[in-house]
JSON list of C-alpha atoms in Angstrom, two decimals:
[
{"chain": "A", "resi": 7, "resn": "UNK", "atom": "CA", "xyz": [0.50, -10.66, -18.65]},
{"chain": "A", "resi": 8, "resn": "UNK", "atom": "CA", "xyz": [3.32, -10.11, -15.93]},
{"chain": "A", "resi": 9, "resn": "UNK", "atom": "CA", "xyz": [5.03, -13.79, -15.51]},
{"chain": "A", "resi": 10, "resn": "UNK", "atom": "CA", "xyz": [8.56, -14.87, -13.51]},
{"chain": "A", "resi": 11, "resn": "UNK", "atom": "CA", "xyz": [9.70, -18.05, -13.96]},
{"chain": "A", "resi": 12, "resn": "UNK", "atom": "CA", "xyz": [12.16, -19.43, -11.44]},
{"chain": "A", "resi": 13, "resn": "UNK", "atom": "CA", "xyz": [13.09, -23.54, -10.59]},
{"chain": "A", "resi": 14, "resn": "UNK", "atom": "CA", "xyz": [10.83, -24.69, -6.94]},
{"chain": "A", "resi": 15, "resn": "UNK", "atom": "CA", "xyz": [13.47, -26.85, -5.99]},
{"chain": "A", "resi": 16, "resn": "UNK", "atom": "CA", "xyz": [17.42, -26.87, -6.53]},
{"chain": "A", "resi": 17, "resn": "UNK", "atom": "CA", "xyz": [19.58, -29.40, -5.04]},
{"chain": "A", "resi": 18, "resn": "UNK", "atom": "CA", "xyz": [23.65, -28.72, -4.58]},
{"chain": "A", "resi": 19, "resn": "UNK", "atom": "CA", "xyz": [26.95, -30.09, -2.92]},
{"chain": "A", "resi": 20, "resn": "UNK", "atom": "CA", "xyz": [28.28, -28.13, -0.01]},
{"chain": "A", "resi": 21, "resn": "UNK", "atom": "CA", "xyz": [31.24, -27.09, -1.30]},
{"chain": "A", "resi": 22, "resn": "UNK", "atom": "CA", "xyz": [30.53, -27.11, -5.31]},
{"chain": "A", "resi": 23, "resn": "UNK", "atom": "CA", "xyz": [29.46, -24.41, -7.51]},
{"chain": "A", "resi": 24, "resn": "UNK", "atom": "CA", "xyz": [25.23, -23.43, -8.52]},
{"chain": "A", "resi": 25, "resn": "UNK", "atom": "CA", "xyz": [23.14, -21.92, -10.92]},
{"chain": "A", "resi": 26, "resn": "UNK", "atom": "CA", "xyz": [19.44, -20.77, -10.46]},
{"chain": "A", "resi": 27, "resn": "UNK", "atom": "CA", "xyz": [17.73, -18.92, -13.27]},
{"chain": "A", "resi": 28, "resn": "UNK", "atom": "CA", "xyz": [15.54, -16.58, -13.32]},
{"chain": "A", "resi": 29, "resn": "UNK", "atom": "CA", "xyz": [13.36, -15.60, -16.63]},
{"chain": "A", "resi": 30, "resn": "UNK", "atom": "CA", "xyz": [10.74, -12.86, -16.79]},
{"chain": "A", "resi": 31, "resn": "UNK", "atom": "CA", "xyz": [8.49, -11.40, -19.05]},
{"chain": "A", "resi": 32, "resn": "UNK", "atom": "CA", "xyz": [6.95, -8.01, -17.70]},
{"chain": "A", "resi": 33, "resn": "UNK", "atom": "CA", "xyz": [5.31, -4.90, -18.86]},
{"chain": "A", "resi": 34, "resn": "UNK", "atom": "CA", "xyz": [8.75, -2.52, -19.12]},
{"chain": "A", "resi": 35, "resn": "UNK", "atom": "CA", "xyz": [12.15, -3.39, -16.99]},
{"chain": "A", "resi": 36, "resn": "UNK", "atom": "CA", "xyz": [13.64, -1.01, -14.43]},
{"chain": "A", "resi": 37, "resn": "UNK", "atom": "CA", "xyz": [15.53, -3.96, -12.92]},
{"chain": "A", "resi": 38, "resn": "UNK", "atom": "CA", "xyz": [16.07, -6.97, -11.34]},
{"chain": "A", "resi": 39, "resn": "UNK", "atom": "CA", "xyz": [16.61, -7.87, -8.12]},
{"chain": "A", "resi": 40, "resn": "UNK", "atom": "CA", "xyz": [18.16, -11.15, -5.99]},
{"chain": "A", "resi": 41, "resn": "UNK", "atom": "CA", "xyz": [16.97, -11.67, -2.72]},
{"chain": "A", "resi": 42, "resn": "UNK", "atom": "CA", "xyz": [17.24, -14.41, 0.24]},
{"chain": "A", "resi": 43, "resn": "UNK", "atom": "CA", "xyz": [15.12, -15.63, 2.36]},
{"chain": "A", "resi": 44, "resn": "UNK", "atom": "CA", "xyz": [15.65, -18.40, 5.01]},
{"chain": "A", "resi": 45, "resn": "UNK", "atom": "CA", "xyz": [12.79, -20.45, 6.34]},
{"chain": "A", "resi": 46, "resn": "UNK", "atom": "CA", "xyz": [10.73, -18.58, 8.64]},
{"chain": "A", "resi": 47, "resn": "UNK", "atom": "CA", "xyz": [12.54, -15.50, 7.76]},
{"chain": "A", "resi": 48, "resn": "UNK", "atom": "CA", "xyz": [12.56, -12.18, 5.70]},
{"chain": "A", "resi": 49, "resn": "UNK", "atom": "CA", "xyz": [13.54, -11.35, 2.73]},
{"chain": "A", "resi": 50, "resn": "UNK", "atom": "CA", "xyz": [17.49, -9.99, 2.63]},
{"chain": "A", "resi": 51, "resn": "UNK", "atom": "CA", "xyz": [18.73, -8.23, -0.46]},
{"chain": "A", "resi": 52, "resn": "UNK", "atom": "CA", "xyz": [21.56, -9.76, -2.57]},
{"chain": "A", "resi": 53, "resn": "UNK", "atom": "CA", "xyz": [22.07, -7.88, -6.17]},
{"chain": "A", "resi": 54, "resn": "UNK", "atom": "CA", "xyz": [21.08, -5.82, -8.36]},
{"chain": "A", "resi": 55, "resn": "UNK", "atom": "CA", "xyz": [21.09, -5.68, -12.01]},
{"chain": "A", "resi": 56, "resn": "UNK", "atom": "CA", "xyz": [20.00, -2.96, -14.82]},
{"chain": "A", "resi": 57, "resn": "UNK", "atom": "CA", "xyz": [22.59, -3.29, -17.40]},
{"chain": "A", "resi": 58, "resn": "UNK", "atom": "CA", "xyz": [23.45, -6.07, -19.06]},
{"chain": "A", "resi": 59, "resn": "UNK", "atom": "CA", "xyz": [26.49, -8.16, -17.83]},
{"chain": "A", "resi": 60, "resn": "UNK", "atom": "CA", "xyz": [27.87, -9.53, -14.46]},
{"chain": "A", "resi": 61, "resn": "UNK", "atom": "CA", "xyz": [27.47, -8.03, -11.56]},
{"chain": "A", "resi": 62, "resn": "UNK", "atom": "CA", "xyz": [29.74, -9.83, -8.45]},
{"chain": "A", "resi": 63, "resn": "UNK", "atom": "CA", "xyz": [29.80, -9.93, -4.97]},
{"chain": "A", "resi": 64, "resn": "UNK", "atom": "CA", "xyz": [32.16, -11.93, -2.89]},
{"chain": "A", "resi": 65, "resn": "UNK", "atom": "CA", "xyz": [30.79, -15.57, -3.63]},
{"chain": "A", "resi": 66, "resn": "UNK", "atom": "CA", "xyz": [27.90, -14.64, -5.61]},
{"chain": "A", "resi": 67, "resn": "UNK", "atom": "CA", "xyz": [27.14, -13.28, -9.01]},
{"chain": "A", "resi": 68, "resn": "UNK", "atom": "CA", "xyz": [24.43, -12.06, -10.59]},
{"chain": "A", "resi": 69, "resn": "UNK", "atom": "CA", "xyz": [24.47, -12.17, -14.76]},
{"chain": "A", "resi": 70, "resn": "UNK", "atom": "CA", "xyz": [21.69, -9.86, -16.57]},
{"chain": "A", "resi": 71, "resn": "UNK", "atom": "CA", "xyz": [20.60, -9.94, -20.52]},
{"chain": "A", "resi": 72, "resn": "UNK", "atom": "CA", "xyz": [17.84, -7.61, -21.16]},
{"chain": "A", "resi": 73, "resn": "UNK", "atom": "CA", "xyz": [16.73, -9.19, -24.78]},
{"chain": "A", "resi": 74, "resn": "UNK", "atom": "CA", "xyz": [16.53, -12.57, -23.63]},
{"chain": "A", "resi": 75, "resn": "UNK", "atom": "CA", "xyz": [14.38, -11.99, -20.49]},
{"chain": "A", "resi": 76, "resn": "UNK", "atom": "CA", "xyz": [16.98, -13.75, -18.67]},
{"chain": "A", "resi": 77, "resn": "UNK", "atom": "CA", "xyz": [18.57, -13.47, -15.14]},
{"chain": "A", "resi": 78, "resn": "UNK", "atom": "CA", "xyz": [21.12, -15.70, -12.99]},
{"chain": "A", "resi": 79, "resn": "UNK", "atom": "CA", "xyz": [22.23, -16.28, -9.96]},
{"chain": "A", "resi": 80, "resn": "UNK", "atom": "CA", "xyz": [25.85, -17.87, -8.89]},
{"chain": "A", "resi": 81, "resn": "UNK", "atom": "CA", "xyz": [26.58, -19.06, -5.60]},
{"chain": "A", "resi": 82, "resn": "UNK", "atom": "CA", "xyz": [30.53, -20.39, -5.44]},
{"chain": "A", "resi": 83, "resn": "UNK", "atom": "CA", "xyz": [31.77, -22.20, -2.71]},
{"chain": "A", "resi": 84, "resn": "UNK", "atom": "CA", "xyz": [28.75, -23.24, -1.19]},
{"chain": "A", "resi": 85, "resn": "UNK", "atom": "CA", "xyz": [28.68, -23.78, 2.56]},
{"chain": "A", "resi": 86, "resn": "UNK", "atom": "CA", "xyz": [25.27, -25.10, 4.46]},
{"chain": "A", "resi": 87, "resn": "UNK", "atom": "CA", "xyz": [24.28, -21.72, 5.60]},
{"chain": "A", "resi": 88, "resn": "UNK", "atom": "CA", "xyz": [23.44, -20.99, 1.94]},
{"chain": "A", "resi": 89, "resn": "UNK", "atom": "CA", "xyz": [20.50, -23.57, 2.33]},
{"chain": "A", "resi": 90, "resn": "UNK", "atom": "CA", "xyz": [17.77, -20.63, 1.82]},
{"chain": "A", "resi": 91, "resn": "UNK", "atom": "CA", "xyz": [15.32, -19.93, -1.15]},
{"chain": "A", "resi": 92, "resn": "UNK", "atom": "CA", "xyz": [16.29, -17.25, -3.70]},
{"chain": "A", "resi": 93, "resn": "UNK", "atom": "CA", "xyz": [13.45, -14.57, -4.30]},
{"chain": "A", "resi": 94, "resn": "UNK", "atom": "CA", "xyz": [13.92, -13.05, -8.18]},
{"chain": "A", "resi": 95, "resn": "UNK", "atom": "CA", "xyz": [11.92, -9.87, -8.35]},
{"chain": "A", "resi": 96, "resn": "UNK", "atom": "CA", "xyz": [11.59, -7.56, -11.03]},
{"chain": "A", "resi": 97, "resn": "UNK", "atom": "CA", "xyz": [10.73, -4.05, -10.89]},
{"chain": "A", "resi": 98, "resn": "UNK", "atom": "CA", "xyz": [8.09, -3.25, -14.38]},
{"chain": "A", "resi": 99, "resn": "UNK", "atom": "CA", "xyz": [7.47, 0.12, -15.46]},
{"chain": "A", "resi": 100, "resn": "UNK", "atom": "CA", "xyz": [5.56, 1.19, -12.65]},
{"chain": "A", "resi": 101, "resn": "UNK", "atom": "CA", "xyz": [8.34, 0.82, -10.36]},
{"chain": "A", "resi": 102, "resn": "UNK", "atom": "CA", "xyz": [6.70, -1.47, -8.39]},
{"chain": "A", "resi": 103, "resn": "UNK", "atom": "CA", "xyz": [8.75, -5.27, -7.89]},
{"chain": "A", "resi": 104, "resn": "UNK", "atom": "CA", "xyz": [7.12, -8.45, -9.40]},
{"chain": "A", "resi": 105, "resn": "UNK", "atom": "CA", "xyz": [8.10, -11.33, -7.66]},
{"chain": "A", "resi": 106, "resn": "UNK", "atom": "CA", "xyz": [8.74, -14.71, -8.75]},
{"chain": "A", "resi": 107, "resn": "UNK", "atom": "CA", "xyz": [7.82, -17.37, -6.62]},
{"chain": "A", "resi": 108, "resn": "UNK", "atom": "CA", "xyz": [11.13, -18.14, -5.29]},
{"chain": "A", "resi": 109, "resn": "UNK", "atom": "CA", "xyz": [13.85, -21.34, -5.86]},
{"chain": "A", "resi": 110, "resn": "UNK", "atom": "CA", "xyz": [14.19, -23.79, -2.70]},
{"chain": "A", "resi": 111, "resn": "UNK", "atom": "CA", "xyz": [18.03, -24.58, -2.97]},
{"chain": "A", "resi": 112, "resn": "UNK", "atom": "CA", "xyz": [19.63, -27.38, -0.38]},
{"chain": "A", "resi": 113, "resn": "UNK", "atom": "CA", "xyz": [22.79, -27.99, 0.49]},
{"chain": "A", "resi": 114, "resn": "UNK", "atom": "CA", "xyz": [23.91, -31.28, 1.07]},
{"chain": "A", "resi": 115, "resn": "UNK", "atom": "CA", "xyz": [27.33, -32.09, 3.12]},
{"chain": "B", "resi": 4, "resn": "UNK", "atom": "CA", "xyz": [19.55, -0.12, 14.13]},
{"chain": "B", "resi": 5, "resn": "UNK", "atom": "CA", "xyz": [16.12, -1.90, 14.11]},
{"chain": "B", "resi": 6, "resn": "UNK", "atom": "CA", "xyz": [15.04, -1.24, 10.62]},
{"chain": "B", "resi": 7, "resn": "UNK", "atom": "CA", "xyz": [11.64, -2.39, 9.57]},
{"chain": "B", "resi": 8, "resn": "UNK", "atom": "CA", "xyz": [9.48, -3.85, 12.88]},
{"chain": "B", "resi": 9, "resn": "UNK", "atom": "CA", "xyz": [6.21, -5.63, 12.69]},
{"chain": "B", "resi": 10, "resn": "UNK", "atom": "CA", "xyz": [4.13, -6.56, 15.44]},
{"chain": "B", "resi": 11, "resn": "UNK", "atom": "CA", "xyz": [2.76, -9.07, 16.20]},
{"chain": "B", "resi": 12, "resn": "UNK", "atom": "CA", "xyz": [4.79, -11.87, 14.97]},
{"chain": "B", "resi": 13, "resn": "UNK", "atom": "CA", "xyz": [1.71, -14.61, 14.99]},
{"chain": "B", "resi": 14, "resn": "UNK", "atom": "CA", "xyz": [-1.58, -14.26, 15.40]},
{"chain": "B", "resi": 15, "resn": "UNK", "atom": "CA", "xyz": [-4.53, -16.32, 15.67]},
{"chain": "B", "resi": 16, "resn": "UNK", "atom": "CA", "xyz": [-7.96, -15.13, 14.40]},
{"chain": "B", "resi": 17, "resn": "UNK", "atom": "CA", "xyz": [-11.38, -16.62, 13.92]},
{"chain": "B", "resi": 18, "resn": "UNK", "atom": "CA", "xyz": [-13.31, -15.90, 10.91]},
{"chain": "B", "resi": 19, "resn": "UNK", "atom": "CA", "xyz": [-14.73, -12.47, 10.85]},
{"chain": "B", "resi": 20, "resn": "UNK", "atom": "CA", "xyz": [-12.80, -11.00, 13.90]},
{"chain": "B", "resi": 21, "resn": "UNK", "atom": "CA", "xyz": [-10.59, -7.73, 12.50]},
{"chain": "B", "resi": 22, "resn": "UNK", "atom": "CA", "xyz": [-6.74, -6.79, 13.48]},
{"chain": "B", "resi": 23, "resn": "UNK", "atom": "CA", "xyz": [-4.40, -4.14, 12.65]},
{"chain": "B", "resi": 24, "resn": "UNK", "atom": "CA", "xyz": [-0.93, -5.66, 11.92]},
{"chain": "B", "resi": 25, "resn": "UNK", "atom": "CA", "xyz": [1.58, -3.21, 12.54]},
{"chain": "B", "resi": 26, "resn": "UNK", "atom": "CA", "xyz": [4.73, -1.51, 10.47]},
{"chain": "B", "resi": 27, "resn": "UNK", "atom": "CA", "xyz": [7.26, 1.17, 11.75]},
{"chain": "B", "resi": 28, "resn": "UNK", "atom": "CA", "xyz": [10.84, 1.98, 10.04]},
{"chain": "B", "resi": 29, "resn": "UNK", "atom": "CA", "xyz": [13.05, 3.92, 11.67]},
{"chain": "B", "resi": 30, "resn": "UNK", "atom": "CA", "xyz": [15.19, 4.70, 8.55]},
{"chain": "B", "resi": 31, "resn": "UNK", "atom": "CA", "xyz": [13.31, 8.08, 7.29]},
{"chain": "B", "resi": 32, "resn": "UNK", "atom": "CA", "xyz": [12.01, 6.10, 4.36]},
{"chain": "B", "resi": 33, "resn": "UNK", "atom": "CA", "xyz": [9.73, 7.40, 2.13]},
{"chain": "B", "resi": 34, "resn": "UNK", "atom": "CA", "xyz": [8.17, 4.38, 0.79]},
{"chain": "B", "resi": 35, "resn": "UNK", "atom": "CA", "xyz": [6.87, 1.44, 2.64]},
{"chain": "B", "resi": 36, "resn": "UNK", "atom": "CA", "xyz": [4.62, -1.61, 1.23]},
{"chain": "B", "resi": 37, "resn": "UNK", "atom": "CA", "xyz": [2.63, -4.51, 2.49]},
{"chain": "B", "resi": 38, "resn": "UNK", "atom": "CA", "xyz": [2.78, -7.89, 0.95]},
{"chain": "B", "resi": 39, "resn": "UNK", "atom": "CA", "xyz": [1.77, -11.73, 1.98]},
{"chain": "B", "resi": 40, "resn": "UNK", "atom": "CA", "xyz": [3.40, -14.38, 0.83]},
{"chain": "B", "resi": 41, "resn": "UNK", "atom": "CA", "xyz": [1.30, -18.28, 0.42]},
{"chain": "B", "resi": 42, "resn": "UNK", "atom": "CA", "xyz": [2.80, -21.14, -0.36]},
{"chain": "B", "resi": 43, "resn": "UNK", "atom": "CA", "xyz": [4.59, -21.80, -3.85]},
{"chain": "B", "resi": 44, "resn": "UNK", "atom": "CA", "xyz": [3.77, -18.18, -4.67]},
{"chain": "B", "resi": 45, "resn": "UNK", "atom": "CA", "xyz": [5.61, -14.86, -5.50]},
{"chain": "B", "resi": 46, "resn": "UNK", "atom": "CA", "xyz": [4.97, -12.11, -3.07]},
{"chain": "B", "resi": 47, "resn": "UNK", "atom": "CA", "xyz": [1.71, -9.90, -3.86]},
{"chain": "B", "resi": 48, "resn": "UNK", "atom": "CA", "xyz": [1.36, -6.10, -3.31]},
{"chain": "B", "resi": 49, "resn": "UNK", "atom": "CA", "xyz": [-1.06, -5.64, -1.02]},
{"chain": "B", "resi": 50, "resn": "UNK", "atom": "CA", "xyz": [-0.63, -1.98, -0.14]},
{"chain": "B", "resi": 51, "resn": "UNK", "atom": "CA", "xyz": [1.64, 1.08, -0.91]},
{"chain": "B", "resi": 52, "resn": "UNK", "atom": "CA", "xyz": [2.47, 4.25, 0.16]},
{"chain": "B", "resi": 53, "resn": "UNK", "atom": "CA", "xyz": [4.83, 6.69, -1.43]},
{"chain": "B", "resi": 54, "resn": "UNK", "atom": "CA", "xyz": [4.90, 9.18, 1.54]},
{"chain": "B", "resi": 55, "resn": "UNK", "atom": "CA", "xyz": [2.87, 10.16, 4.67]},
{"chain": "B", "resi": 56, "resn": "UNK", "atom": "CA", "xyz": [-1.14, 11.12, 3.82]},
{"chain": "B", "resi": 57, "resn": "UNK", "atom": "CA", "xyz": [-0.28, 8.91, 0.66]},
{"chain": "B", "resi": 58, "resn": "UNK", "atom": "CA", "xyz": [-1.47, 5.37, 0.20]},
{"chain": "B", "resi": 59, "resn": "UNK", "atom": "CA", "xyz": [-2.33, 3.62, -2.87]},
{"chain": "B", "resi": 60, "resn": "UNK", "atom": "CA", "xyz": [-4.07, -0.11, -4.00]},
{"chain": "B", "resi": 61, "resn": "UNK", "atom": "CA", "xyz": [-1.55, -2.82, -4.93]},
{"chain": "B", "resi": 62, "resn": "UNK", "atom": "CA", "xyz": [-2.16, -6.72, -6.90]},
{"chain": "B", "resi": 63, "resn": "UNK", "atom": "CA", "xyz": [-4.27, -7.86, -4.26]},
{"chain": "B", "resi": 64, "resn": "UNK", "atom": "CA", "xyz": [-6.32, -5.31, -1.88]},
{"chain": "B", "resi": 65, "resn": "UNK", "atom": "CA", "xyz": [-9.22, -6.26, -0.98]},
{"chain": "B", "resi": 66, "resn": "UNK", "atom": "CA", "xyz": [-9.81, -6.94, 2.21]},
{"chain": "B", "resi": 67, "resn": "UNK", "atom": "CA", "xyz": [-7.77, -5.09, 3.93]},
{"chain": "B", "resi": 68, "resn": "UNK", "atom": "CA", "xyz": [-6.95, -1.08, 4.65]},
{"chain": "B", "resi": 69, "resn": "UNK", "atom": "CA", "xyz": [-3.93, 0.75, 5.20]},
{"chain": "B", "resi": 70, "resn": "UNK", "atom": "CA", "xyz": [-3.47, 4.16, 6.53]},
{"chain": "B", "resi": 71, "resn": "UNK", "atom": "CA", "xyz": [-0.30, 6.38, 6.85]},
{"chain": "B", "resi": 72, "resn": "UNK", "atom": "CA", "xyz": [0.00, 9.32, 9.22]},
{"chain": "B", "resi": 73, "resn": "UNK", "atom": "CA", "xyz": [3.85, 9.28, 9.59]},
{"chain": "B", "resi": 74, "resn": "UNK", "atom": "CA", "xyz": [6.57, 8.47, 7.51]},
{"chain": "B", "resi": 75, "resn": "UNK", "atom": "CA", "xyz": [7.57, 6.03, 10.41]},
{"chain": "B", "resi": 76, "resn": "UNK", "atom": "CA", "xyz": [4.33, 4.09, 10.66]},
{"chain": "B", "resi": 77, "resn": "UNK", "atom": "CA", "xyz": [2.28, 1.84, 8.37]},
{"chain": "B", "resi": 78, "resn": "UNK", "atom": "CA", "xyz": [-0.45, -0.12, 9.87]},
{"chain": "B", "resi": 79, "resn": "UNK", "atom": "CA", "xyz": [-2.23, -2.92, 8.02]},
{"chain": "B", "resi": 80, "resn": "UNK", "atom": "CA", "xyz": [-5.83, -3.20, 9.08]},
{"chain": "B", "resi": 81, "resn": "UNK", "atom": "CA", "xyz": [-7.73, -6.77, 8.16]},
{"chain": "B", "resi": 82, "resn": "UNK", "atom": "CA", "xyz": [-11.58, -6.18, 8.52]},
{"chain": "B", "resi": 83, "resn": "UNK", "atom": "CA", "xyz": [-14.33, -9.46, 8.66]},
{"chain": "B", "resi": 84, "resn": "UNK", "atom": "CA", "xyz": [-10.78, -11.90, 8.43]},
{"chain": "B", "resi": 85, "resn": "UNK", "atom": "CA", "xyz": [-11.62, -14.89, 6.30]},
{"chain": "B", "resi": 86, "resn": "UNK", "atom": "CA", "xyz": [-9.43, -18.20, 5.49]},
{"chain": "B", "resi": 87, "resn": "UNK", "atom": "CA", "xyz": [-8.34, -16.86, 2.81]},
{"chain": "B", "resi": 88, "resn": "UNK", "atom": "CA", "xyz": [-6.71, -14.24, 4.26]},
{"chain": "B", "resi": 89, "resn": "UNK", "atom": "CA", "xyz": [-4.20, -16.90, 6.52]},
{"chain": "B", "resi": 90, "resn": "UNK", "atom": "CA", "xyz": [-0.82, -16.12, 5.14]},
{"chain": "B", "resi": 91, "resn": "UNK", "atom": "CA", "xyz": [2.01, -14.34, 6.18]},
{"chain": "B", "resi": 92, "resn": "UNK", "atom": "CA", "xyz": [2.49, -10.78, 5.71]},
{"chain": "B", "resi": 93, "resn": "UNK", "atom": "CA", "xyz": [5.53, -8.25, 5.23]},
{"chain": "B", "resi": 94, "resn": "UNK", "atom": "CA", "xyz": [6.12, -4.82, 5.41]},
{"chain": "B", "resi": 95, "resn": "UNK", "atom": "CA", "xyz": [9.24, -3.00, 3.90]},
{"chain": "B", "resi": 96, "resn": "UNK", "atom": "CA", "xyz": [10.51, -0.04, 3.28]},
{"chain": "B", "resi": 97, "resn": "UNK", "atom": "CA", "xyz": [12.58, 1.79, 1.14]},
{"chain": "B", "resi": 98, "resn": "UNK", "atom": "CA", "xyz": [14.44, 5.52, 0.46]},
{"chain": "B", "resi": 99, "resn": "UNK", "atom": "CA", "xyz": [12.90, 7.42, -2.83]},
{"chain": "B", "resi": 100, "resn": "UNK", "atom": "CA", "xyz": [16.31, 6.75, -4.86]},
{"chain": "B", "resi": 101, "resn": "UNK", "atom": "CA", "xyz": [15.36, 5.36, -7.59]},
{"chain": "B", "resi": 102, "resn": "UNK", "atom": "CA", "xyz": [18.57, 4.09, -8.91]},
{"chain": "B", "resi": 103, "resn": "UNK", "atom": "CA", "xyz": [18.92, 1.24, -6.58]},
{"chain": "B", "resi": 104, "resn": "UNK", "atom": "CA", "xyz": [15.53, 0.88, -5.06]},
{"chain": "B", "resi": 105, "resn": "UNK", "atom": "CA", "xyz": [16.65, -1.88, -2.80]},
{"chain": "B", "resi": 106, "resn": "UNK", "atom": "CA", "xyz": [13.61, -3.12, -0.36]},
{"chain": "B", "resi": 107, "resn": "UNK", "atom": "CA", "xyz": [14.13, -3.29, 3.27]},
{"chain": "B", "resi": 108, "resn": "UNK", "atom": "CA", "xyz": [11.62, -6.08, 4.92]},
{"chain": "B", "resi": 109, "resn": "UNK", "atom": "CA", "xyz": [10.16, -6.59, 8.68]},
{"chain": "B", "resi": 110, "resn": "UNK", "atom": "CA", "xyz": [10.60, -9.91, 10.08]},
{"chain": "B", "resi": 111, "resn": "UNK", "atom": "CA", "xyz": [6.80, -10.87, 9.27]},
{"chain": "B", "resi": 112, "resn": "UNK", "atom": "CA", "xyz": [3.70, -11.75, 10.90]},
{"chain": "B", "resi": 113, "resn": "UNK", "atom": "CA", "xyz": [2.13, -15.39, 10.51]},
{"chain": "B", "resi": 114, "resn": "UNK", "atom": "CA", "xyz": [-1.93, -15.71, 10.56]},
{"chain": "B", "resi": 115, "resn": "UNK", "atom": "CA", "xyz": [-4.29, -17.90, 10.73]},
{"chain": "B", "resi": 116, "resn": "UNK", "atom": "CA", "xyz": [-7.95, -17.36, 10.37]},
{"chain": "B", "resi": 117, "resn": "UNK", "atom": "CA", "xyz": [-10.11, -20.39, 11.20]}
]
């Protein structure tokens, strides 16, 4: 079977530095994808990954190994707007996106 | 810009009542998809469509029927609505590069069926 594993919940200091995996095991990899989404809200697009390695973006990162199955995302510097829960999707050999079922993360001041 | 706009935003239905939630991009897109989203779950496929006159079955069809006359439009059409069908639902889009393949999404509609 298709499974994505992600944390539910993720508590963090605003300010301070996070780390939310991501692990997948899925009929063939095209990619994997970060997304946001704030309560009540859609889904916003925040990396990309098909190679294995670091990909970064201002204060976020996304890190990528292909033989482990294994995906992260790094938020630096968190501020409270960050408060949000963090979609990992990948897309399988059909080219359509599997979605995980998201990880809550809060901020606290 | 808009994007990807769905209408309505909520929606109230009893059980067995039918509704067409609505999906238009206005970024030439080739691709657009429906999901829903429950509680403490991953999105699910409901729907796809790779180009106008072109629709095809996703995780979780049944249910529900799609059509796709323009490349702008996508409607989502729930027939005999049931409680299990209370969710909320999201369209997106996307261009046919496949290198990137990001998803672009609508702002959702939430339903109830009681």
């Amino acid at each position: 079977g298709q499974n994505i594993d992600q944390p539910t919940e993720m508590t963090a200091t605003e300010g301070a530095i996070v780390q939310i995996n991501c692990t997948y095991q899925t009929s063939g990899f095209n990619g994997l994808f970060w997304y946001q989404q704030h309560a009540g809200e859609a889904p916003t697009f925040l990396s990309y990954n098909v190679l294995d390695g670091l990909e970064e973006k201002g204060r976020f990162s996304s890190f990528l190994s292909r033989s482990k199955g294994y995906s992260y995302l790094l938020l630096k510097e968190l501020q409270m707007k960050d408060s949000a829960s963090y979609l990992c999707a990948v897309r399988g050999s059909n080219y359509q996106l599997i979605w995980g079922a998201g990880t809550k993360l809060i901020i606290k001041p | 810009n808009a994007g990807v706009t769905q209408t309505p935003k909520f929606r109230i239905l009893k059980i067995g009542q039918s509704m067409t939630l609505q999906c238009t991009q206005d970024m030439n897109h080739n691709y657009m998809y429906w999901y829903r989203q429950d509680p403490g779950m991953g999105l699910k496929l409901i729907y796809y469509s790779v180009g106008a006159g072109i629709t095809d079955k996703g995780e979780v069809p049944n249910g529900y029927n799609v059509s796709r006359s323009t490349t702008e439009d996508f409607p989502l059409r729930l027939e005999l609505a049931a409680p299990s069908q209370t969710s909320v639902y999201f369209c997106a889009s996307r261009s046919k590069d496949r290198v990137q393949n990001i998803q672009y999404f609508g702002a959702g509609t939430r339903l109830s069926v009681l």
